[in-house]
Amino acid sequence: MAEVVVVGTGYVGLTTGVCFAHLGHNVVCVDTDIKKVERMRAGEVPIVEEGLAELMAQGIASGRLRFVIDAAEVLPACEFVFLCLPTPERDDGSVDMSYIEAVAGRIGPMLAANAVVVNKSTVPVGASKTVARLLGRSDVHVASNPEFLREGTAVYDFLHPSRIVVGAENNEVCARVGALYKGVDAPVIFSDPVSSETIKYAANAFLATKISFINSIANICEHVGADIHTVVDAIGRDPRIGREFLQPGPGFGGSCFPKDTIGLVTLAAEAGYKFGLLESVIEANDQQLERVVEKVRRAVGGNLEGKLVAVWGLTFKANTDDRRHSPAITIARKLLLAGARLAVFDPTVVGVVPELEANAGGAVAVAPSAVGACAGADALVVLTEWPMFAGVSPVEVAGALGNTQVVDARNLLDREAWRAAGFTYQGIGR
Ligand code: UDX
């Protein structure tokens, strides 16, 4: 059992703190947002994550999980400090390290000798060296321990990882960090810090590449008349390819892939390598968003000006309330810019959609239900794969819509049933 401080309580930091307490460590989570700390102290979970509320309540009840605002009161007694801070993308594609640098620059003098500062956030290759310099302590160690958590399944992913990666200057420090995961059944890989940081970027870049690859194959299927589901099923059976992450859609989004792909292209360029393959993955993703807009334009007869489009789904994927870099938001904005009005429904959205209100001037209505969003609309577009959408009756939707046109950007709906209800159905790659 170790004394652990986690700085930052976003979906990585809070999940990390709660799960380390679950593994038996004494954990203090630090956040400068006073209201957020007070809400978490009262057991309120600020993010939608399966299983987090129960583990958080257990941690608080056992006394192993606490929340504070000021790190200074807890850092001197801790053995490990996990930095789970935002590393947003800058306009030029580089990674903004200012949050991490600010904390690393401040906490050095507060730490006990032999403490380990661990980078959990996705940080640029070489960040461990930067953190060590800013800490200014030769008797404090730095390690990289990248997270491989998916939003919506972060707790499961933390407790059932396919591997644990720790990068540090020597095996003794790696082993100390690796030992925190006692109780988690997964291979532990020790490396130097730079390899560990590179592993994180390479993993996300490869996953994004799989998505852009299958979206491109889906587009070819549309042109040659093949069915993407059959193609994916057959190629995915080859263990060298694998079935995961071959689901075609509107393009990848979220707080990681868009930032990490551009971040890696920028890092590579700064290191002297032009990562053309990854640049084309990003380009293919941008084009996929446009292709969905084009399908909606076709569905309403060729011109979006003045048309009403029903939109199902605004989050970047199902089972999360996160709309950061959501393909659905990007596509909705493009439809608005083309002159369309929108009636939107997402199970996690109540009231207004700030990202859309800004440029909508009243052209966006938030509907109380999926069918409600379809009233009088010229077409329906499905942008997020919420399971509830697959259960809506196409007959009921046909009765609500002004025009039986559906663009299913997630291949979620039963195409034959919607066609039987009179719909012109456009999917992705089928
Ligand atoms: C991702 C990585 O999966 C995770 O390992 C890493 O730690 C953080 O980034 P996340 O962004 O939470 O996790 O979600 P993920 O499930 O990977 O989806 C990312 C985007 O890709 C979403 O927009 C999703 O809709 C899209 N996607 C995913 C596809 O379009 N097709 C797929 O087959 C899988």
Coordinates of C-alpha atoms and ligand atoms in Angstrom, one line a residue:
M1 CA 0.0 0.0 0.0
A2 CA 1.5 3.3 -1.1
E3 CA 0.8 7.0 -0.6
V4 CA -0.3 8.4 -3.9
V5 CA -1.3 11.9 -4.9
V6 CA -3.1 12.5 -8.2
V7 CA -3.0 16.0 -9.6
G8 CA -6.0 16.7 -11.9
T9 CA -9.4 15.0 -11.7
G10 CA -10.5 14.8 -15.3
Y11 CA -11.6 11.4 -16.7
V12 CA -8.0 10.2 -16.5
G13 CA -7.1 11.7 -13.1
L14 CA -10.3 10.8 -11.3
T15 CA -10.4 7.2 -12.8
T16 CA -6.7 6.8 -11.8
G17 CA -7.2 8.0 -8.2
V18 CA -10.4 6.0 -7.7
C19 CA -8.9 2.8 -9.1
F20 CA -5.6 3.1 -7.2
A21 CA -7.7 3.5 -4.0
H22 CA -9.6 0.4 -5.1
L23 CA -6.3 -1.4 -5.4
G24 CA -5.6 -0.6 -1.7
H25 CA -3.4 2.6 -1.9
N26 CA -3.9 5.8 0.1
V27 CA -4.9 8.3 -2.5
V28 CA -5.4 12.1 -2.5
C29 CA -6.8 13.7 -5.6
V30 CA -6.0 17.4 -6.1
D31 CA -7.9 19.8 -8.2
T32 CA -7.9 23.6 -8.1
D33 CA -11.6 23.8 -8.9
I34 CA -13.0 24.3 -5.4
K35 CA -16.6 23.6 -6.3
K36 CA -15.6 20.4 -8.1
V37 CA -13.6 19.2 -5.0
E38 CA -16.5 19.9 -2.7
R39 CA -18.9 18.0 -5.0
M40 CA -16.5 15.0 -5.2
R41 CA -16.0 15.1 -1.4
A42 CA -19.7 14.7 -1.2
G43 CA -19.4 11.6 -3.4
E44 CA -20.7 13.3 -6.6
V45 CA -19.1 11.9 -9.7
P46 CA -18.5 14.8 -12.2
I47 CA -18.1 12.6 -15.3
V48 CA -20.1 9.8 -16.9
E49 CA -18.0 6.6 -16.4
E50 CA -19.4 3.1 -15.9
G51 CA -18.6 1.8 -12.4
L52 CA -16.8 5.0 -11.2
A53 CA -19.5 6.1 -8.7
E54 CA -19.5 2.8 -6.8
L55 CA -15.7 2.6 -6.6
M56 CA -15.5 6.3 -5.6
A57 CA -18.0 5.8 -2.8
Q58 CA -16.1 2.7 -1.5
G59 CA -12.8 4.7 -1.6
I60 CA -14.3 7.6 0.3
A61 CA -16.0 5.3 2.9
S62 CA -12.8 3.4 3.5
G63 CA -10.8 6.6 4.0
R64 CA -8.4 5.7 1.3
L65 CA -9.7 8.3 -1.2
R66 CA -9.6 12.0 -0.4
F67 CA -10.0 15.3 -2.3
V68 CA -8.1 18.5 -1.6
I69 CA -7.5 21.8 -3.3
D70 CA -4.0 22.6 -2.2
A71 CA -1.3 20.0 -3.1
A72 CA 1.1 21.6 -0.6
E73 CA -0.6 20.0 2.3
V74 CA -0.3 16.4 1.0
L75 CA 2.8 16.3 -1.2
P76 CA 5.5 16.0 1.5
A77 CA 4.0 12.7 2.7
C78 CA 3.5 11.1 -0.7
E79 CA 5.7 8.5 -2.5
F80 CA 4.1 9.0 -5.9
V81 CA 2.6 12.0 -7.7
F82 CA 0.6 11.3 -10.8
L83 CA 0.3 14.2 -13.2
C84 CA -3.1 13.9 -14.9
L85 CA -3.3 17.3 -16.4
P86 CA -4.7 18.6 -19.7
T87 CA -2.2 18.6 -22.6
P88 CA -4.3 20.4 -25.2
E89 CA -3.4 20.9 -28.8
R90 CA -2.1 24.3 -29.8
D91 CA -3.2 26.0 -33.1
D92 CA 0.1 25.0 -34.7
G93 CA -0.6 21.3 -33.8
S94 CA 2.0 21.2 -31.1
V95 CA 1.2 20.0 -27.6
D96 CA 0.5 22.6 -24.9
M97 CA 2.6 21.5 -21.9
S98 CA 1.9 24.6 -19.8
Y99 CA -0.3 22.9 -17.2
I100 CA 2.3 20.2 -16.6
E101 CA 5.2 22.7 -16.6
A102 CA 3.3 24.9 -14.1
V103 CA 2.8 22.1 -11.7
A104 CA 6.3 20.6 -12.1
G105 CA 7.8 24.0 -11.6
R106 CA 6.0 24.4 -8.3
I107 CA 6.0 21.0 -6.6
G108 CA 9.8 20.2 -6.6
P109 CA 10.6 21.7 -3.2
M110 CA 7.5 20.1 -1.6
L111 CA 8.4 16.5 -2.3
A112 CA 10.0 14.0 0.0
A113 CA 13.4 12.5 -1.1
N114 CA 13.0 9.5 -3.4
A115 CA 9.4 10.4 -4.5
V116 CA 8.4 9.6 -8.0
V117 CA 6.6 12.0 -10.3
V118 CA 4.6 10.1 -12.9
N119 CA 3.4 11.5 -16.2
K120 CA 0.0 9.9 -16.8
S121 CA -1.3 12.4 -19.4
T122 CA -0.4 12.0 -23.0
V123 CA 2.8 14.1 -23.1
P124 CA 5.1 14.9 -26.0
V125 CA 8.1 12.6 -26.4
G126 CA 10.8 14.0 -24.2
A127 CA 8.4 15.4 -21.6
S128 CA 9.9 13.4 -18.7
K129 CA 13.2 15.2 -19.2
T130 CA 11.4 18.5 -19.1
V131 CA 9.5 17.6 -15.9
A132 CA 12.8 16.4 -14.3
R133 CA 14.4 19.7 -15.1
L134 CA 11.5 21.7 -13.7
L135 CA 11.4 19.7 -10.5
G136 CA 15.0 20.6 -9.9
R137 CA 15.7 17.7 -7.6
S138 CA 18.3 15.0 -8.1
D139 CA 16.8 12.9 -5.4
V140 CA 13.3 12.8 -7.0
H141 CA 12.6 10.5 -9.9
V142 CA 10.3 10.9 -13.0
A143 CA 8.5 8.2 -14.8
S144 CA 6.1 7.9 -17.8
N145 CA 3.1 5.7 -17.3
P146 CA 0.8 6.3 -20.2
E147 CA -3.0 5.6 -19.9
F148 CA -4.8 3.6 -22.5
L149 CA -8.3 4.4 -21.2
R150 CA -11.3 4.8 -23.5
E151 CA -14.0 7.2 -22.4
G152 CA -17.1 5.3 -21.2
T153 CA -15.0 2.2 -20.3
A154 CA -12.2 4.0 -18.4
V155 CA -12.7 2.0 -15.1
Y156 CA -12.8 -1.3 -16.9
D157 CA -9.8 -0.4 -19.1
F158 CA -7.8 0.7 -16.0
L159 CA -8.4 -2.5 -14.1
H160 CA -8.1 -4.8 -17.2
P161 CA -5.4 -3.3 -19.4
S162 CA -3.8 -5.3 -22.2
R163 CA -0.5 -4.0 -20.8
I164 CA 1.0 -1.6 -18.3
V165 CA 3.8 0.5 -19.6
V166 CA 6.3 2.3 -17.3
G167 CA 9.3 4.3 -18.6
A168 CA 12.0 5.6 -16.2
E169 CA 15.7 6.1 -16.0
N170 CA 16.3 2.8 -14.3
N171 CA 14.5 -0.5 -13.6
E172 CA 14.3 0.2 -9.8
V173 CA 12.0 3.2 -10.4
C174 CA 10.1 1.3 -13.1
A175 CA 9.5 -1.5 -10.6
R176 CA 8.3 0.9 -7.9
V177 CA 5.6 2.3 -10.3
G178 CA 4.8 -1.1 -11.7
A179 CA 4.2 -2.4 -8.1
L180 CA 1.3 0.1 -7.7
Y181 CA -0.7 -2.1 -10.1
K182 CA -0.4 -5.2 -7.9
G183 CA -3.8 -6.9 -8.3
V184 CA -4.1 -6.0 -12.0
D185 CA -3.6 -9.0 -14.2
A186 CA -1.6 -7.6 -17.1
P187 CA 1.9 -7.7 -18.5
V188 CA 4.1 -4.9 -17.3
I189 CA 6.6 -3.4 -19.8
F190 CA 9.5 -1.4 -18.5
S191 CA 11.3 1.0 -20.8
D192 CA 13.2 4.2 -20.9
P193 CA 10.9 7.3 -20.7
V194 CA 11.2 8.3 -24.4
S195 CA 10.1 4.8 -25.6
S196 CA 7.2 4.9 -23.1
E197 CA 6.0 8.3 -24.4
T198 CA 6.4 7.1 -28.0
I199 CA 4.4 3.9 -27.2
K200 CA 1.4 6.1 -26.3
Y201 CA 1.5 8.1 -29.5
A202 CA 2.1 5.1 -31.7
A203 CA -0.8 3.2 -30.2
N204 CA -3.3 6.1 -30.7
A205 CA -1.9 6.9 -34.2
F206 CA -2.3 3.2 -35.2
L207 CA -5.9 3.1 -33.9
A208 CA -6.7 6.3 -35.8
T209 CA -5.1 4.8 -38.9
K210 CA -7.3 1.7 -38.7
I211 CA -10.4 4.0 -38.6
S212 CA -9.4 6.1 -41.5
F213 CA -8.4 3.0 -43.4
I214 CA -11.8 1.3 -43.0
N215 CA -13.6 4.6 -43.7
S216 CA -11.7 4.7 -47.0
I217 CA -12.5 1.1 -47.8
A218 CA -16.1 1.9 -47.0
N219 CA -16.0 4.7 -49.5
I220 CA -14.6 2.4 -52.2
C221 CA -17.4 -0.1 -51.3
E222 CA -19.9 2.7 -52.1
H223 CA -18.3 3.2 -55.5
V224 CA -18.0 -0.4 -56.5
G225 CA -21.2 -1.7 -54.9
A226 CA -19.6 -3.9 -52.2
D227 CA -20.9 -4.2 -48.6
I228 CA -18.5 -2.9 -46.0
H229 CA -19.9 -5.2 -43.3
T230 CA -19.0 -8.3 -45.3
V231 CA -15.6 -6.9 -46.1
V232 CA -14.9 -6.0 -42.5
D233 CA -16.1 -9.4 -41.2
A234 CA -13.9 -11.3 -43.7
I235 CA -10.7 -9.2 -43.3
G236 CA -11.2 -8.9 -39.5
R237 CA -10.9 -12.7 -39.1
D238 CA -7.2 -12.5 -40.0
P239 CA -5.6 -12.2 -36.5
R240 CA -2.9 -10.0 -38.1
I241 CA -5.7 -7.4 -38.8
G242 CA -8.2 -8.0 -36.0
R243 CA -11.9 -7.1 -35.9
E244 CA -11.6 -4.2 -33.5
F245 CA -11.6 -0.6 -34.6
L246 CA -12.9 -1.4 -38.1
Q247 CA -16.3 0.2 -37.6
P248 CA -16.8 2.8 -40.4
G249 CA -18.4 6.1 -39.4
P250 CA -18.4 9.8 -39.7
G251 CA -14.7 10.0 -38.7
F252 CA -12.9 9.7 -35.4
G253 CA -13.2 12.4 -32.8
G254 CA -12.8 12.9 -29.0
S255 CA -10.2 14.5 -26.8
C256 CA -7.4 12.1 -27.9
F257 CA -7.2 10.9 -31.5
P258 CA -7.5 14.4 -33.2
K259 CA -5.0 15.9 -30.8
D260 CA -2.6 13.0 -30.6
T261 CA -2.5 12.4 -34.4
I262 CA -1.7 16.1 -35.1
G263 CA 0.6 16.1 -32.1
L264 CA 2.6 13.1 -33.4
V265 CA 2.9 14.6 -36.9
T266 CA 4.2 17.8 -35.4
L267 CA 6.6 15.9 -33.0
A268 CA 7.9 13.9 -35.9
A269 CA 8.5 17.0 -38.1
E270 CA 10.3 18.7 -35.2
A271 CA 12.5 15.6 -34.9
G272 CA 13.2 15.7 -38.6
Y273 CA 10.8 13.1 -40.0
K274 CA 7.8 13.9 -42.3
F275 CA 5.1 11.4 -41.2
G276 CA 3.2 11.5 -44.5
L277 CA 1.1 8.4 -43.7
L278 CA -0.3 9.9 -40.5
E279 CA -0.9 13.2 -42.4
S280 CA -3.1 11.3 -44.9
V281 CA -4.9 9.6 -42.0
I282 CA -5.9 13.1 -40.7
E283 CA -6.8 14.2 -44.2
A284 CA -9.0 11.1 -44.8
N285 CA -10.7 11.9 -41.5
D286 CA -11.5 15.4 -42.5
Q287 CA -12.8 14.2 -45.8
Q288 CA -15.1 11.7 -44.1
L289 CA -16.8 14.5 -42.3
E290 CA -17.4 16.2 -45.6
R291 CA -18.8 13.0 -47.1
V292 CA -21.5 12.8 -44.5
V293 CA -22.5 16.4 -45.2
E294 CA -22.6 15.5 -48.9
K295 CA -25.0 12.6 -48.2
V296 CA -27.3 14.9 -46.2
R297 CA -27.2 17.4 -49.0
R298 CA -28.2 14.6 -51.4
A299 CA -31.0 13.5 -49.1
V300 CA -32.6 16.9 -49.1
G301 CA -32.5 17.3 -52.9
G302 CA -29.1 18.9 -53.5
N303 CA -29.4 22.2 -51.6
L304 CA -29.3 22.5 -47.8
E305 CA -30.3 26.2 -47.7
G306 CA -33.5 26.6 -45.6
K307 CA -33.9 22.8 -45.1
L308 CA -34.7 21.3 -41.7
V309 CA -32.4 18.4 -40.8
A310 CA -33.1 16.1 -37.8
V311 CA -29.9 15.1 -36.1
W312 CA -29.6 12.0 -33.8
G313 CA -26.5 12.1 -31.6
L314 CA -24.0 14.9 -30.7
T315 CA -21.4 13.2 -28.5
F316 CA -18.2 11.9 -30.1
K317 CA -19.3 8.3 -29.5
A318 CA -22.0 6.5 -27.6
N319 CA -22.0 5.9 -23.8
T320 CA -20.2 9.2 -23.0
D321 CA -21.5 12.8 -22.5
D322 CA -18.3 14.2 -24.1
R323 CA -18.7 16.4 -27.1
R324 CA -15.0 17.5 -27.4
H325 CA -13.9 17.3 -31.0
S326 CA -17.1 15.4 -31.7
P327 CA -17.6 14.6 -35.4
A328 CA -21.3 15.1 -34.8
I329 CA -20.7 18.7 -33.7
T330 CA -18.4 19.4 -36.7
I331 CA -21.0 18.0 -39.1
A332 CA -23.8 19.9 -37.5
R333 CA -21.8 23.1 -37.8
K334 CA -21.2 22.4 -41.5
L335 CA -24.9 21.8 -42.1
L336 CA -25.6 25.2 -40.4
L337 CA -23.0 27.0 -42.4
A338 CA -24.7 25.5 -45.6
G339 CA -27.9 27.2 -44.5
A340 CA -29.8 24.3 -42.9
R341 CA -31.9 24.4 -39.7
L342 CA -31.4 21.6 -37.2
A343 CA -33.6 19.7 -34.8
V344 CA -31.1 17.8 -32.6
F345 CA -31.5 15.0 -30.0
D346 CA -28.9 13.3 -27.9
P347 CA -29.7 11.4 -24.7
T348 CA -27.0 13.4 -22.8
V349 CA -28.1 16.8 -24.0
V350 CA -30.8 18.9 -22.2
G351 CA -31.6 22.5 -23.0
V352 CA -29.0 24.1 -25.3
V353 CA -25.9 23.0 -27.2
P354 CA -23.4 25.8 -26.5
E355 CA -21.1 24.7 -29.3
L356 CA -24.0 25.2 -31.8
E357 CA -25.8 28.1 -30.3
A358 CA -22.9 30.4 -31.0
N359 CA -23.3 30.4 -34.8
A360 CA -26.9 29.3 -35.1
G361 CA -29.0 32.4 -34.4
G362 CA -32.0 30.2 -33.5
A363 CA -31.4 27.7 -36.3
V364 CA -30.9 24.9 -33.8
A365 CA -33.7 23.4 -31.8
V366 CA -33.0 20.8 -29.1
A367 CA -35.7 18.1 -29.2
P368 CA -37.0 16.2 -26.2
S369 CA -36.9 12.8 -28.0
A370 CA -35.5 11.1 -31.1
V371 CA -38.9 11.0 -32.9
G372 CA -39.6 14.5 -31.7
A373 CA -36.5 15.8 -33.5
C374 CA -38.0 14.4 -36.8
A375 CA -41.2 16.5 -36.9
G376 CA -41.5 17.9 -40.4
A377 CA -37.8 17.5 -41.2
D378 CA -36.5 17.1 -44.7
A379 CA -34.1 14.3 -43.7
L380 CA -32.7 12.5 -40.6
V381 CA -29.0 12.0 -40.0
V382 CA -27.6 9.5 -37.4
L383 CA -24.2 10.7 -36.1
T384 CA -23.7 8.9 -32.8
E385 CA -24.3 5.2 -32.3
W386 CA -26.5 5.4 -29.2
P387 CA -28.2 2.0 -28.9
M388 CA -31.6 3.6 -28.3
F389 CA -31.6 4.9 -31.9
A390 CA -31.5 1.4 -33.3
G391 CA -34.8 0.6 -31.4
V392 CA -36.8 3.5 -32.8
S393 CA -39.6 2.4 -35.2
P394 CA -38.9 3.5 -38.8
V395 CA -42.6 3.6 -39.3
E396 CA -43.1 6.1 -36.5
V397 CA -40.2 8.2 -37.9
A398 CA -41.6 8.1 -41.4
G399 CA -44.9 9.5 -39.9
A400 CA -43.0 12.4 -38.3
L401 CA -40.6 13.3 -41.1
G402 CA -41.6 15.4 -44.0
N403 CA -39.4 13.3 -46.3
T404 CA -38.5 9.6 -45.8
Q405 CA -34.7 10.2 -46.2
V406 CA -32.2 8.8 -43.7
V407 CA -28.4 9.1 -43.6
D408 CA -27.0 6.5 -41.2
A409 CA -23.4 7.7 -40.6
R410 CA -22.9 4.8 -38.1
N411 CA -24.5 1.9 -40.0
L412 CA -26.5 1.5 -36.8
L413 CA -30.0 1.1 -38.2
D414 CA -31.7 -2.0 -39.7
R415 CA -31.4 -1.0 -43.3
E416 CA -34.0 -3.4 -44.6
A417 CA -36.5 -2.4 -42.0
W418 CA -36.1 1.3 -42.8
R419 CA -36.3 0.6 -46.5
A420 CA -39.5 -1.4 -45.9
A421 CA -40.9 1.6 -44.1
G422 CA -40.4 3.6 -47.3
F423 CA -37.0 5.2 -46.6
T424 CA -34.2 6.1 -49.0
Y425 CA -31.3 4.8 -46.9
Q426 CA -27.7 6.0 -47.1
G427 CA -25.2 4.3 -44.9
I428 CA -21.4 4.2 -44.9
G429 CA -20.0 1.7 -47.3
R430 CA -23.2 -0.1 -48.0
Ligands
UDX1 C1 -9.0 6.5 -27.4 C2 -8.2 5.2 -27.4 O1 -9.1 4.1 -27.7 C3 -7.7 5.0 -25.9 O2 -6.9 3.8 -25.9 C4 -6.8 6.2 -25.6 O3 -6.3 6.0 -24.2 C5 -7.6 7.5 -25.6 O4 -8.2 7.6 -27.0 P1 -11.4 7.4 -26.8 O5 -11.0 8.6 -27.5 O6 -12.0 7.6 -25.4 O7 -10.1 6.4 -26.6 O8 -12.5 6.6 -27.6 P2 -12.4 5.5 -28.7 O9 -13.4 4.5 -28.3 O10 -11.1 5.1 -29.1 O11 -13.1 6.3 -30.0 C6 -12.4 7.4 -30.6 C7 -13.1 7.8 -31.8 O12 -13.0 6.8 -32.9 C8 -14.6 8.0 -31.6 O13 -15.1 9.1 -32.3 C9 -15.2 6.7 -32.2 O14 -16.6 6.9 -32.6 C10 -14.3 6.5 -33.3 N1 -14.2 5.1 -33.7 C11 -13.8 4.1 -32.9 C12 -14.7 4.7 -35.0 O15 -15.1 5.6 -35.8 N2 -14.6 3.4 -35.4 C13 -14.1 2.4 -34.6 O16 -14.1 1.3 -35.0 C14 -13.7 2.8 -33.3

